[in-house]
Amino acid sequence: MSKLDFTWLLLARCLTLLVGVLALVATLLPLLRQQAWWIRVFDFPRLQIVGVSLGSALAAWLLGAHHWPAGVVLLALLVLASGYQLFRILPYTPLRPKQVADSTLSGSAARQREISLLVTNVLMTNRDAGRCLRVIQDYNPDIILAVETDQWWLDQLEGLKENYPYTALKPLPNTYGLLVFSRLELVDPHIRFLIDDDIPSFHSRVVLPSGELVRLHCLHPKPPAPAESKTSTRRDAELLLVGREIEYSDEPTIVAGDMNDVAWSHTSELFRRISGLLDPRIGRGLLPTFHADYSLLRWPLDHVFHSAHFKVKDIQRLPNVGSDHFPIFLRLSYEPQAKAEQEIHAEKPDQDDQEEMEEKIAQGFEEEAEEEREEQQASKQSPVSSVKSNA
């Protein structure tokens, strides 16, 4: 082997080792029960980590790693990491049984007990409302939840009121505006700020055409990201607050929104155990909704969870509306007679889950209070700084 060939081989092995180690670190970090954004972000790309791990393992094998002990260890670890990641996302593929059964009911009486929702993060800076309105028209949902909506978006969607007379509207310029349009009657609809004083959520009961009531919660918590929140603490707390509210309720319930979390994360699984809600994605497919612009970097952030009273008539990821999120559409059939049959698929919380929930909720309020104190302190100091600079 020439000196040049040896140099290229060495570089290839070093690069493969580096990528492989990064894949292993990305697999191990989410196992830590820490809320820092740079740890929790690795909850999201599990499928991508599988691709990187297997690619690194194949490259290492081709480069002769199986001929030296450290290389064999690396290969084994990469295969184990891939297996673990696949184990975490396997429930969200058709290879596993559906957690929520398909509804086979038909006829006018059955349609009176159906409810359909369209959840869309419109991307506040997106100024092509026409695409969003066309998708709404094509799928004709009973309830529309649009998040990341500012006043401009409210002006564009105002015409929906003609067919969707029941509304809850909270446009905001901070990317956390929330608009709800419903053709079904809303009972006691209200906007609440569960943790953050600038992050609204929607809560109501919905009257089905049959006259029966369904409880509805719509959320859009902050993601763990440098420009949004340095930790996942408040996001987790908001979701778990709703889970705690419905934990002992026997009402038919739906929780929908851009949760800024994937279904296989520890917090999402904890929420499902606390709330007793089901995930219609399980056994059907990932239906990744983010990022709409990058086909190789997608994961499911927009969700509709529901109680065991419902079966699924239809679930789809909808066409791109110019946002970084795809909308998601779900049509449910209210079949309370199936509740006992489907409840066996709901995960049950234990004492550790209860304690973790209370701890996370308390941490969420503490973090929000700390941020408010820092903002107040900064506002007190800013006039002083201004005076000094003018001097």
C-alpha positions as a printed Julia matrix, in Angstrom:
391×3 Matrix{Float64}:
   0.0    0.0    0.0
   1.35   3.41  -0.98
   1.78   6.2    1.55
  -1.09   8.12  -0.08
  -3.42   5.12   0.07
  -2.53   4.57   3.71
  -3.26   8.21   4.5
  -6.71   8.03   2.87
  -7.46   4.77   4.69
  -6.46   6.31   8.01
  -8.63   9.37   7.36
 -11.59   7.17   6.43
 -11.2    5.12   9.59
 -10.92   8.23  11.77
 -14.01   9.76  10.16
 -15.97   6.52  10.58
 -14.89   6.3   14.21
 -15.92   9.92  14.84
 -19.37   9.5   13.24
 -19.91   6.2   15.03
 -19.02   7.66  18.42
 -21.35  10.61  17.8
 -24.17   8.16  17.01
 -23.48   6.32  20.26
 -23.45   9.57  22.24
 -26.74  10.61  20.59
 -28.22   7.28  21.69
 -26.98   7.5   25.28
 -27.75  11.14  26.08
 -31.58  10.82  26.08
 -31.27   8.09  28.71
 -30.28  10.84  31.13
 -33.31  12.3   32.92
 -31.99  15.81  32.36
 -34.06  18.63  30.83
 -31.26  20.58  29.09
 -32.22  21.29  25.48
 -28.98  19.81  24.07
 -29.87  16.49  25.7
 -33.61  16.39  25.0
 -33.11  17.29  21.34
 -31.78  13.76  20.77
 -35.2   12.35  21.67
 -36.34  13.45  18.22
 -34.16  11.91  15.46
 -34.21   8.25  16.47
 -34.78   7.0   12.93
 -31.98   9.22  11.65
 -29.65   7.92  14.37
 -30.43   4.38  13.2
 -29.36   5.35   9.68
 -26.13   6.94  10.91
 -25.35   4.01  13.23
 -25.89   1.34  10.57
 -24.05   3.41   7.98
 -21.09   3.8   10.32
 -21.14   0.08  11.12
 -21.14  -0.83   7.42
 -18.32   1.62   6.69
 -16.31   0.31   9.65
 -16.76  -3.28   8.43
 -15.66  -2.39   4.9
 -12.63  -0.6    6.34
 -11.6   -3.75   8.21
 -12.73  -2.85  11.71
 -13.7   -6.48  12.36
 -10.02  -7.4   12.21
  -9.04  -5.49  15.35
 -10.54  -5.77  18.87
 -11.52  -2.12  19.28
 -13.22  -2.24  15.9
 -15.26  -5.29  16.92
 -16.38  -3.44  20.05
 -17.38  -0.41  17.96
 -19.35  -2.6   15.55
 -21.15  -4.34  18.42
 -22.04  -1.03  20.09
 -23.35   0.46  16.84
 -25.53  -2.58  16.2
 -26.83  -2.44  19.79
 -27.54   1.29  19.46
 -29.45   0.7   16.23
 -31.44  -2.1   17.84
 -32.34   0.09  20.8
 -33.43   2.99  18.62
 -35.53   0.69  16.44
 -37.1   -0.78  19.56
 -38.19   2.72  20.63
 -39.82   3.62  17.3
 -41.14   0.15  16.4
 -44.56   0.76  18.03
 -45.1    3.62  15.56
 -44.88   1.34  12.54
 -47.39  -1.09  10.99
 -45.24  -3.91  12.39
 -46.99  -3.55  15.74
 -50.71  -3.98  16.55
 -52.83  -0.85  16.45
 -53.4    0.63  19.89
 -56.67   2.13  18.65
 -58.92  -0.05  16.52
 -60.37   1.04  13.19
 -64.03   1.94  13.3
 -66.25  -0.17  11.06
 -69.51   1.62  11.84
 -71.35   3.37   9.02
 -74.68   5.02   8.39
 -76.22   8.29   9.5
 -76.43   7.3   13.17
 -72.71   6.51  13.25
 -71.85   9.81  11.56
 -73.69  11.67  14.3
 -71.05  10.38  16.73
 -67.99  11.3   14.66
 -65.61  14.18  15.23
 -62.77  15.28  12.94
 -59.86  17.58  13.74
 -57.24  19.3   11.63
 -54.14  20.48  13.49
 -51.8   22.83  11.67
 -48.77  24.84  12.71
 -48.95  27.49   9.99
 -45.46  29.02  10.62
 -46.09  32.59  11.65
 -43.84  34.08   8.94
 -45.57  32.05   6.21
 -47.67  34.47   4.18
 -49.34  31.96   1.84
 -52.64  31.47   3.63
 -54.28  30.23   0.45
 -52.59  26.84   0.68
 -53.8   26.38   4.24
 -57.35  27.39   3.34
 -57.4   24.97   0.39
 -56.35  22.07   2.62
 -59.05  23.0    5.13
 -61.62  23.12   2.33
 -60.48  19.78   0.9
 -60.63  17.89   4.2
 -63.55  19.77   5.75
 -62.8   19.03   9.44
 -65.25  19.69  12.27
 -62.58  21.51  14.29
 -59.52  23.44  13.15
 -56.6   24.16  15.47
 -54.1   26.62  13.97
 -51.02  27.52  16.0
 -48.18  29.99  15.46
 -50.89  32.41  14.37
 -50.53  36.19  14.63
 -53.05  38.92  13.78
 -52.26  38.61  10.05
 -53.21  34.93  10.16
 -56.41  35.69  12.03
 -57.33  38.21   9.34
 -56.72  35.59   6.63
 -58.72  32.87   8.4
 -61.55  35.18   9.51
 -63.76  33.91   6.67
 -63.86  30.47   8.27
 -66.36  31.81  10.79
 -69.1   31.48   8.2
 -68.89  27.68   8.42
 -67.18  27.5   11.81
 -69.2   29.81  14.06
 -67.75  28.6   17.37
 -64.3   30.05  17.98
 -61.56  30.74  20.51
 -59.05  33.23  19.14
 -55.76  34.25  20.7
 -53.44  35.61  18.0
 -49.98  36.54  19.28
 -46.82  37.93  17.67
 -44.54  35.55  19.59
 -45.13  32.38  17.45
 -47.48  30.98  20.12
 -50.78  32.38  18.89
 -53.64  29.89  18.88
 -56.87  29.88  16.86
 -59.71  27.37  17.18
 -62.59  27.23  14.7
 -65.4   24.72  15.21
 -68.61  23.89  13.4
 -69.61  21.88  16.46
 -70.9   23.76  19.47
 -68.31  24.55  22.13
 -69.41  24.49  25.77
 -67.5   26.76  28.17
 -64.57  27.4   25.81
 -61.69  29.25  27.42
 -58.07  30.14  26.9
 -55.67  29.38  29.74
 -52.0   30.08  30.38
 -50.96  26.93  32.18
 -47.27  27.63  32.84
 -45.89  30.47  30.71
 -47.79  33.75  30.81
 -47.34  34.11  27.05
 -48.19  30.54  25.95
 -51.96  30.02  25.58
 -53.84  26.75  25.56
 -57.47  25.99  24.74
 -59.95  23.98  26.83
 -63.59  23.22  26.15
 -66.27  20.63  25.76
 -67.54  19.89  22.29
 -71.1   18.86  21.47
 -71.21  16.04  18.93
 -74.06  16.02  16.39
 -75.57  13.26  18.57
 -75.69  15.71  21.52
 -72.98  13.91  23.5
 -70.13  15.9   25.04
 -66.41  15.44  24.39
 -63.67  17.14  26.37
 -61.04  18.91  24.21
 -57.63  20.35  25.16
 -55.35  22.08  22.64
 -51.7   22.82  23.43
 -48.57  24.34  21.91
 -45.82  24.43  24.55
 -42.33  25.83  24.01
 -39.74  23.44  22.57
 -36.37  22.81  24.21
 -34.2   24.94  21.93
 -31.63  27.7   22.48
 -33.86  30.46  21.1
 -36.99  29.24  22.93
 -36.3   27.46  26.2
 -32.98  26.18  27.51
 -34.72  23.17  29.03
 -37.77  20.99  28.36
 -39.05  21.63  31.89
 -41.98  23.92  31.09
 -42.98  21.97  28.01
 -43.11  18.78  30.05
 -44.96  20.49  32.91
 -47.67  21.88  30.61
 -48.37  18.5   29.07
 -48.39  16.76  32.46
 -50.68  19.39  33.98
 -53.3   18.45  31.41
 -52.6   14.78  32.01
 -53.18  15.26  35.74
 -56.45  17.1   35.1
 -57.92  14.23  33.1
 -56.29  11.36  35.01
 -59.41  10.38  36.94
 -61.97  11.62  34.44
 -64.26   9.15  32.7
 -65.28  11.68  30.05
 -64.41  11.09  26.41
 -61.34  13.26  25.93
 -59.11  14.53  23.13
 -55.77  16.32  23.55
 -54.38  17.85  20.37
 -51.67  20.24  19.26
 -48.09  20.85  18.29
 -46.53  19.35  21.4
 -42.95  20.07  20.33
 -42.16  16.54  21.42
 -42.1   13.13  19.78
 -44.47  10.37  20.79
 -41.65   8.05  21.91
 -40.05  10.48  24.34
 -40.06   9.71  28.04
 -42.35  12.67  28.75
 -44.9   11.69  26.09
 -44.99   8.16  27.43
 -45.35   9.47  30.98
 -48.21  11.71  29.85
 -50.02   8.76  28.28
 -49.63   6.69  31.42
 -50.89   9.51  33.66
 -53.78  10.52  31.41
 -54.75   7.04  30.23
 -55.02   8.36  26.67
 -54.2    6.38  23.54
 -52.04   7.28  20.54
 -53.65   6.48  17.17
 -50.21   6.49  15.5
 -49.23   3.28  17.3
 -49.46   0.43  14.82
 -50.2    2.77  11.9
 -47.02   4.72  11.14
 -44.8    7.6   12.15
 -46.7   10.25  10.15
 -43.85  12.73  10.69
 -45.08  16.33  10.58
 -41.8   18.26  11.02
 -39.68  19.35   9.11
 -41.72  19.77   5.92
 -38.72  21.05   3.94
 -36.25  18.27   4.77
 -37.4   14.77   3.93
 -34.48  13.1    5.73
 -34.95  15.12   8.92
 -38.55  14.52   9.94
 -40.28  13.37  13.1
 -43.81  13.57  14.52
 -44.3   16.71  16.63
 -48.04  17.31  16.05
 -50.32  14.93  17.9
 -53.87  13.96  18.7
 -54.22  11.72  21.76
 -57.63  10.48  22.89
 -59.42   8.33  25.42
 -60.49   4.74  24.85
 -64.03   5.87  23.99
 -62.98   6.43  20.36
 -62.01   4.37  17.35
 -60.26   5.71  14.27
 -62.09   6.39  11.02
 -59.22   8.17   9.3
 -55.77   9.58  10.11
 -53.56  11.36   7.6
 -50.64  13.7    7.29
 -51.89  16.4    4.95
 -50.16  18.3    2.1
 -47.65  21.06   2.76
 -49.23  24.45   3.47
 -46.02  26.47   3.18
 -45.07  25.87   6.81
 -42.24  23.87   8.33
 -44.96  21.55   9.69
 -47.36  19.35   7.77
 -50.95  19.47   9.08
 -52.41  16.31  10.55
 -56.02  15.18  10.2
 -57.9   12.71  12.38
 -61.49  11.52  12.22
 -62.69   9.65  15.31
 -65.8    7.62  15.96
 -67.26   7.89  19.46
 -67.98   4.27  20.44
 -68.22   4.14  24.25
 -69.1    0.46  24.13
 -65.51  -0.16  22.97
 -63.98   1.61  25.98
 -63.43  -1.5   28.09
 -61.99  -3.36  25.12
 -59.51  -0.58  24.31
 -58.59   0.42  27.86
 -56.44  -2.68  28.15
 -54.07  -1.0   25.67
 -53.74   2.13  27.81
 -50.55   2.28  29.85
 -51.0    2.53  33.63
 -48.97   4.81  35.94
 -47.19   3.58  39.04
 -46.16   5.49  42.15
 -42.87   6.55  40.57
 -44.79   8.05  37.65
 -47.0   10.01  40.02
 -44.02  11.38  41.9
 -42.17  12.26  38.7
 -45.24  14.06  37.37
 -45.58  16.19  40.5
 -41.85  16.94  40.47
 -41.87  18.0   36.81
 -44.92  20.23  37.29
 -43.34  21.91  40.32
 -40.1   22.42  38.38
 -42.07  23.99  35.53
 -43.64  26.59  37.8
 -40.29  27.24  39.49
 -38.54  27.79  36.17
 -41.25  30.17  34.98
 -41.11  32.11  38.26
 -37.32  32.37  37.97
 -37.59  33.68  34.41
 -40.12  36.29  35.52
 -37.81  37.43  38.32
 -34.93  37.76  35.84
 -37.12  39.77  33.45
 -38.23  42.09  36.25
 -34.64  42.56  37.35
 -33.58  43.32  33.79
 -36.37  45.85  33.35
 -35.3   47.63  36.57
 -31.7   47.79  35.43
 -32.32  48.92  31.85
 -33.29  52.55  32.69
 -30.1   52.87  34.73
 -28.04  51.55  31.85
 -29.77  53.99  29.51
 -28.98  56.95  31.78
 -25.33  55.9   32.01
 -24.99  55.57  28.25
 -26.55  59.0   27.72
 -24.15  60.5   30.24
